[in-house]
């Protein structure tokens, strides 16, 4: 009996260890933005380390991602439909500065790159003339979720520059007037992601993923819990 118990105890620990290590990875994945915020989901991929492509997703609060994204350098931005021989402009803004409820400082210019070759953008390489260097999302505490919007415009043949007063500050940027100045009205592709200040986001495992995303997670967890339960019953039987 000593041998059986030892084996059963070992199995129990293996089972519990699998439950403990298996679930956080499976549930700490970016979830889609709310349905009301999907209007900009159109043909662009934005990829950061660890979280992957966050095209129209919310940066999860688990694994310290909302803190990490404030330190990561520029994401990979990929426009698979880019035309190889064209040039493009990339704009990244926060329309929710300082908050979505009171965006007096709209738009906050996070990144502005012109003269990007289509062949590069097609591969996810943003190489061109940086009119504004990349600034990571750092939403202030207590200001809720901010949207970070990326747009790609066909630039072909246009010399684009910021006015001195535009270069002087990132905030209060008149994006609409800027676009009108260069007759750039319709972006070729767009997307956005959302995050909020990490101090406002307890670093805990998120709610179980919706069925469409995490079909296998709850099932696996259940299976392992069932296994641990059987081992317990087996153990109790021997006591
Ligand atoms: C999604 O909508 C709910 C309900 O309005 C809101 O509480 C939540 O903050 C929204 N999430 C995001 C990321 O905007
Ligand atoms: C791009 O330009 C090259 C060289 O002129 C040409 O061979 C190629 O067919 C062009 N590609 C497209 C997609 O127009």
Short mmCIF file of C-alpha atoms and ligand atoms in Angstrom, two decimals:
data_model
loop_
_atom_site.label_atom_id
_atom_site.label_comp_id
_atom_site.label_asym_id
_atom_site.label_seq_id
_atom_site.Cartn_x
_atom_site.Cartn_y
_atom_site.Cartn_z
CA UNK A 1 0.00 0.00 0.00
CA UNK A 2 2.89 2.36 0.76
CA UNK A 3 4.06 2.01 -2.81
CA UNK A 4 0.60 2.66 -4.28
CA UNK A 5 0.15 5.70 -2.07
CA UNK A 6 3.50 7.08 -3.05
CA UNK A 7 2.64 6.67 -6.70
CA UNK A 8 -0.81 8.19 -6.23
CA UNK A 9 0.64 11.16 -4.35
CA UNK A 10 3.20 11.71 -7.07
CA UNK A 11 0.48 11.56 -9.72
CA UNK A 12 -1.61 14.01 -7.73
CA UNK A 13 1.24 16.50 -7.64
CA UNK A 14 1.94 16.10 -11.33
CA UNK A 15 -1.75 16.69 -12.02
CA UNK A 16 -1.90 19.80 -9.84
CA UNK A 17 1.33 21.16 -11.30
CA UNK A 18 -0.14 20.83 -14.80
CA UNK A 19 -3.28 22.69 -13.74
CA UNK A 20 -1.16 25.44 -12.16
CA UNK A 21 1.25 25.98 -15.05
CA UNK A 22 -1.12 25.22 -17.90
CA UNK A 23 -3.89 27.77 -17.38
CA UNK A 24 -2.25 31.24 -17.18
CA UNK A 25 -0.56 30.90 -20.58
CA UNK A 26 -3.79 29.81 -22.17
CA UNK A 27 -5.89 32.66 -20.77
CA UNK A 28 -3.38 35.53 -20.96
CA UNK A 29 -4.11 36.36 -24.59
CA UNK A 30 -5.27 39.71 -26.02
CA UNK A 31 -9.04 39.90 -26.47
CA UNK A 32 -10.84 41.85 -29.21
CA UNK A 33 -11.87 45.47 -28.59
CA UNK A 34 -15.56 46.07 -27.88
CA UNK A 35 -17.84 45.79 -30.92
CA UNK A 36 -18.35 49.59 -30.86
CA UNK A 37 -14.59 50.08 -31.44
CA UNK A 38 -14.15 47.83 -34.46
CA UNK A 39 -14.68 50.60 -37.05
CA UNK A 40 -10.92 50.98 -37.58
CA UNK A 41 -10.17 47.27 -38.01
CA UNK A 42 -9.12 47.35 -41.62
CA UNK A 43 -6.07 45.63 -43.04
CA UNK A 44 -3.13 46.57 -40.77
CA UNK A 45 -1.13 44.30 -38.47
CA UNK A 46 0.64 45.79 -35.45
CA UNK A 47 2.97 43.38 -33.68
CA UNK A 48 4.74 43.86 -30.34
CA UNK A 49 6.96 41.33 -28.57
CA UNK A 50 5.21 38.71 -26.38
CA UNK A 51 1.61 39.82 -27.15
CA UNK A 52 1.97 39.38 -30.92
CA UNK A 53 -0.38 41.03 -33.41
CA UNK A 54 -2.69 43.31 -31.39
CA UNK A 55 -4.74 44.50 -34.40
CA UNK A 56 -8.04 45.60 -32.82
CA UNK A 57 -7.29 43.96 -29.50
CA UNK A 58 -6.90 45.05 -25.88
CA UNK A 59 -3.50 44.67 -24.20
CA UNK A 60 -4.14 42.15 -21.40
CA UNK A 61 -3.43 43.11 -17.78
CA UNK A 62 -1.77 39.75 -17.05
CA UNK A 63 1.98 39.04 -17.34
CA UNK A 64 2.69 42.74 -16.74
CA UNK A 65 1.91 43.50 -20.41
CA UNK A 66 0.37 46.93 -19.69
CA UNK A 67 3.58 47.97 -17.95
CA UNK A 68 5.85 46.30 -20.50
CA UNK A 69 4.26 48.05 -23.47
CA UNK A 70 5.34 51.41 -21.99
CA UNK A 71 8.96 50.28 -22.48
CA UNK A 72 8.85 48.29 -25.72
CA UNK A 73 10.22 50.01 -28.80
CA UNK A 74 8.28 50.53 -32.02
CA UNK A 75 6.04 47.66 -33.16
CA UNK A 76 6.23 45.90 -36.47
CA UNK A 77 3.56 47.41 -38.72
CA UNK A 78 2.56 45.32 -41.68
CA UNK A 79 0.27 46.17 -44.56
CA UNK A 80 0.06 42.93 -46.55
CA UNK A 81 -1.83 44.64 -49.40
CA UNK A 82 0.80 47.38 -49.88
CA UNK A 83 1.79 47.98 -53.47
CA UNK A 84 5.51 47.33 -53.83
CA UNK A 85 6.37 50.34 -55.96
CA UNK A 86 4.37 52.91 -53.96
CA UNK A 87 5.42 54.97 -50.95
CA UNK A 88 3.37 55.37 -47.82
CA UNK A 89 2.96 57.49 -44.71
CA UNK A 90 2.28 55.93 -41.30
CA UNK A 91 0.49 57.84 -38.54
CA UNK A 92 0.01 56.63 -34.95
CA UNK A 93 -2.15 58.77 -32.64
CA UNK A 94 -4.01 58.64 -29.34
CA UNK A 95 -7.40 60.38 -29.77
CA UNK A 96 -8.05 59.98 -26.04
CA UNK A 97 -5.55 62.44 -24.56
CA UNK A 98 -5.76 62.97 -21.70
CA UNK A 99 -8.88 60.75 -21.51
CA UNK A 100 -11.59 59.45 -23.79
CA UNK A 101 -14.17 61.29 -21.69
CA UNK A 102 -12.37 64.66 -22.05
CA UNK A 103 -9.95 64.54 -24.97
CA UNK A 104 -8.86 68.20 -24.89
CA UNK A 105 -5.30 67.32 -26.03
CA UNK A 106 -6.50 65.24 -29.01
CA UNK A 107 -4.63 64.15 -31.08
CA UNK A 108 -1.49 62.97 -29.31
CA UNK A 109 1.05 62.16 -32.03
CA UNK A 110 2.93 58.97 -31.13
CA UNK A 111 4.67 58.28 -34.40
CA UNK A 112 4.83 59.78 -37.89
CA UNK A 113 6.89 58.22 -40.66
CA UNK A 114 6.88 59.20 -44.35
CA UNK A 115 8.56 57.79 -47.47
CA UNK A 116 8.02 54.15 -46.46
CA UNK A 117 8.54 51.85 -49.41
CA UNK A 118 5.60 49.62 -50.16
CA UNK A 119 7.90 46.61 -50.46
CA UNK A 120 9.04 47.21 -46.86
CA UNK A 121 5.58 47.87 -45.44
CA UNK A 122 4.36 44.66 -47.05
CA UNK A 123 6.92 42.81 -44.92
CA UNK A 124 6.26 44.79 -41.73
CA UNK A 125 9.36 46.97 -41.85
CA UNK A 126 8.72 50.65 -41.10
CA UNK A 127 11.74 52.26 -42.68
CA UNK A 128 11.48 55.84 -43.88
CA UNK A 129 11.83 59.42 -42.74
CA UNK A 130 10.67 59.76 -39.13
CA UNK A 131 9.02 63.17 -38.74
CA UNK A 132 8.07 62.18 -35.18
CA UNK A 133 9.91 59.38 -33.38
CA UNK A 134 7.96 56.53 -31.77
CA UNK A 135 6.67 57.19 -28.26
CA UNK A 136 5.18 54.15 -26.46
CA UNK A 137 1.64 54.27 -25.03
CA UNK A 138 1.75 55.66 -21.50
CA UNK A 139 -1.89 56.38 -20.59
CA UNK A 140 -2.02 58.42 -17.34
CA UNK A 141 -3.53 56.76 -14.24
CA UNK A 142 -7.30 57.07 -13.76
CA UNK A 143 -7.99 58.02 -17.38
CA UNK A 144 -9.51 54.74 -18.52
CA UNK A 145 -8.77 52.92 -21.75
CA UNK A 146 -7.03 54.83 -24.53
CA UNK A 147 -7.19 53.95 -28.22
CA UNK A 148 -3.95 53.85 -30.17
CA UNK A 149 -4.78 54.32 -33.81
CA UNK A 150 -2.58 53.47 -36.79
CA UNK A 151 -3.31 54.67 -40.33
CA UNK A 152 -1.41 54.14 -43.54
CA UNK A 153 -1.82 56.63 -46.41
CA UNK A 154 -0.68 56.39 -50.00
CA UNK A 155 1.93 59.14 -50.25
CA UNK A 156 3.11 58.79 -53.84
CA UNK A 157 4.97 61.88 -55.00
CA UNK A 158 4.02 64.13 -52.09
CA UNK A 159 6.62 65.90 -49.94
CA UNK A 160 5.20 65.82 -46.43
CA UNK A 161 6.40 67.83 -43.45
CA UNK A 162 5.17 69.20 -40.14
CA UNK A 163 4.82 72.92 -39.51
CA UNK A 164 7.16 74.28 -36.81
CA UNK A 165 4.24 74.70 -34.39
CA UNK A 166 3.19 71.09 -35.07
CA UNK A 167 6.73 69.78 -34.47
CA UNK A 168 6.93 71.70 -31.19
CA UNK A 169 4.43 69.45 -29.39
CA UNK A 170 2.97 65.98 -29.70
CA UNK A 171 -0.33 66.91 -28.10
CA UNK A 172 -3.15 69.10 -29.51
CA UNK A 173 -2.26 67.97 -33.02
CA UNK A 174 -4.73 68.99 -35.73
CA UNK A 175 -4.58 65.72 -37.61
CA UNK A 176 -7.51 66.59 -39.87
CA UNK A 177 -5.94 69.90 -40.97
CA UNK A 178 -2.60 68.17 -41.51
CA UNK A 179 -4.21 65.59 -43.79
CA UNK A 180 -6.17 68.24 -45.70
CA UNK A 181 -2.94 70.19 -46.26
CA UNK A 182 -1.55 67.24 -48.23
CA UNK A 183 -4.85 66.11 -49.78
CA UNK A 184 -4.66 62.87 -47.84
CA UNK A 185 -8.20 61.98 -46.94
CA UNK A 186 -8.76 58.25 -47.07
CA UNK A 187 -6.29 55.91 -45.39
CA UNK A 188 -5.43 52.73 -47.28
CA UNK A 189 -5.52 50.68 -44.08
CA UNK A 190 -6.10 51.24 -40.37
CA UNK A 191 -6.28 49.55 -37.02
CA UNK A 192 -6.24 50.37 -33.32
CA UNK A 193 -5.46 48.68 -30.05
CA UNK A 194 -6.36 49.69 -26.51
CA UNK A 195 -4.68 49.76 -23.14
CA UNK A 196 -4.91 51.63 -19.86
CA UNK A 197 -2.47 52.58 -17.12
CA UNK A 198 -1.02 49.47 -15.50
CA UNK A 199 -1.62 50.82 -11.98
CA UNK A 200 -5.33 50.75 -12.78
CA UNK A 201 -5.08 47.14 -13.96
CA UNK A 202 -4.40 44.56 -11.27
CA UNK A 203 -2.01 42.01 -12.74
CA UNK A 204 -4.25 38.98 -12.37
CA UNK A 205 -5.41 36.30 -14.75
CA UNK A 206 -8.24 37.68 -16.87
CA UNK A 207 -11.76 36.28 -17.01
CA UNK A 208 -11.97 33.00 -18.91
CA UNK A 209 -11.65 33.67 -22.63
CA UNK A 210 -14.92 33.84 -24.64
CA UNK A 211 -15.89 30.50 -26.29
CA UNK A 212 -14.76 31.59 -29.77
CA UNK A 213 -11.18 32.15 -28.58
CA UNK A 214 -10.42 29.67 -25.84
CA UNK A 215 -12.41 26.54 -26.58
CA UNK A 216 -9.67 24.22 -25.43
CA UNK A 217 -8.64 26.03 -22.24
CA UNK A 218 -11.60 25.27 -19.94
CA UNK A 219 -11.85 21.70 -21.26
CA UNK A 220 -8.17 20.98 -20.52
CA UNK A 221 -8.48 22.49 -17.09
CA UNK A 222 -11.55 20.40 -16.37
CA UNK A 223 -9.82 17.28 -17.59
CA UNK A 224 -6.82 17.87 -15.32
CA UNK A 225 -9.04 18.73 -12.34
CA UNK A 226 -10.98 15.52 -12.96
CA UNK A 227 -7.73 13.62 -13.05
CA UNK A 228 -6.61 15.16 -9.75
CA UNK A 229 -10.03 14.31 -8.28
CA UNK A 230 -9.74 10.65 -9.30
CA UNK A 231 -6.29 10.48 -7.74
CA UNK A 232 -7.72 11.91 -4.52
CA UNK A 233 -10.52 9.34 -4.48
CA UNK A 234 -7.96 6.63 -5.10
CA UNK A 235 -5.81 7.97 -2.30
CA UNK A 236 -8.74 8.23 0.13
CA UNK A 237 -9.73 4.67 -0.65
CA UNK A 238 -6.32 3.46 0.47
CA UNK A 239 -6.26 5.43 3.72
C1 LIG B 1 -16.04 47.58 -23.16
O1 LIG B 1 -17.35 47.96 -22.80
C2 LIG B 1 -17.63 47.85 -21.41
C3 LIG B 1 -19.11 48.19 -21.21
O2 LIG B 1 -19.43 49.43 -21.75
C4 LIG B 1 -16.72 48.78 -20.62
O3 LIG B 1 -16.96 48.66 -19.24
C5 LIG B 1 -15.27 48.39 -20.92
O4 LIG B 1 -14.39 49.28 -20.26
C6 LIG B 1 -15.01 48.42 -22.41
N1 LIG B 1 -13.67 47.90 -22.65
C7 LIG B 1 -12.81 48.56 -23.39
C8 LIG B 1 -11.46 47.93 -23.53
O5 LIG B 1 -13.07 49.59 -23.96
C1 LIG B 2 7.67 47.41 -59.55
O1 LIG B 2 8.72 47.93 -60.32
C2 LIG B 2 9.55 46.93 -60.89
C3 LIG B 2 10.72 47.61 -61.57
O2 LIG B 2 10.28 48.68 -62.36
C4 LIG B 2 8.73 46.07 -61.84
O3 LIG B 2 9.52 45.05 -62.40
C5 LIG B 2 7.57 45.43 -61.06
O4 LIG B 2 6.74 44.72 -61.94
C6 LIG B 2 6.76 46.49 -60.33
N1 LIG B 2 5.82 45.83 -59.45
C7 LIG B 2 4.53 46.17 -59.40
C8 LIG B 2 3.69 45.40 -58.43
O5 LIG B 2 4.06 47.05 -60.08
#
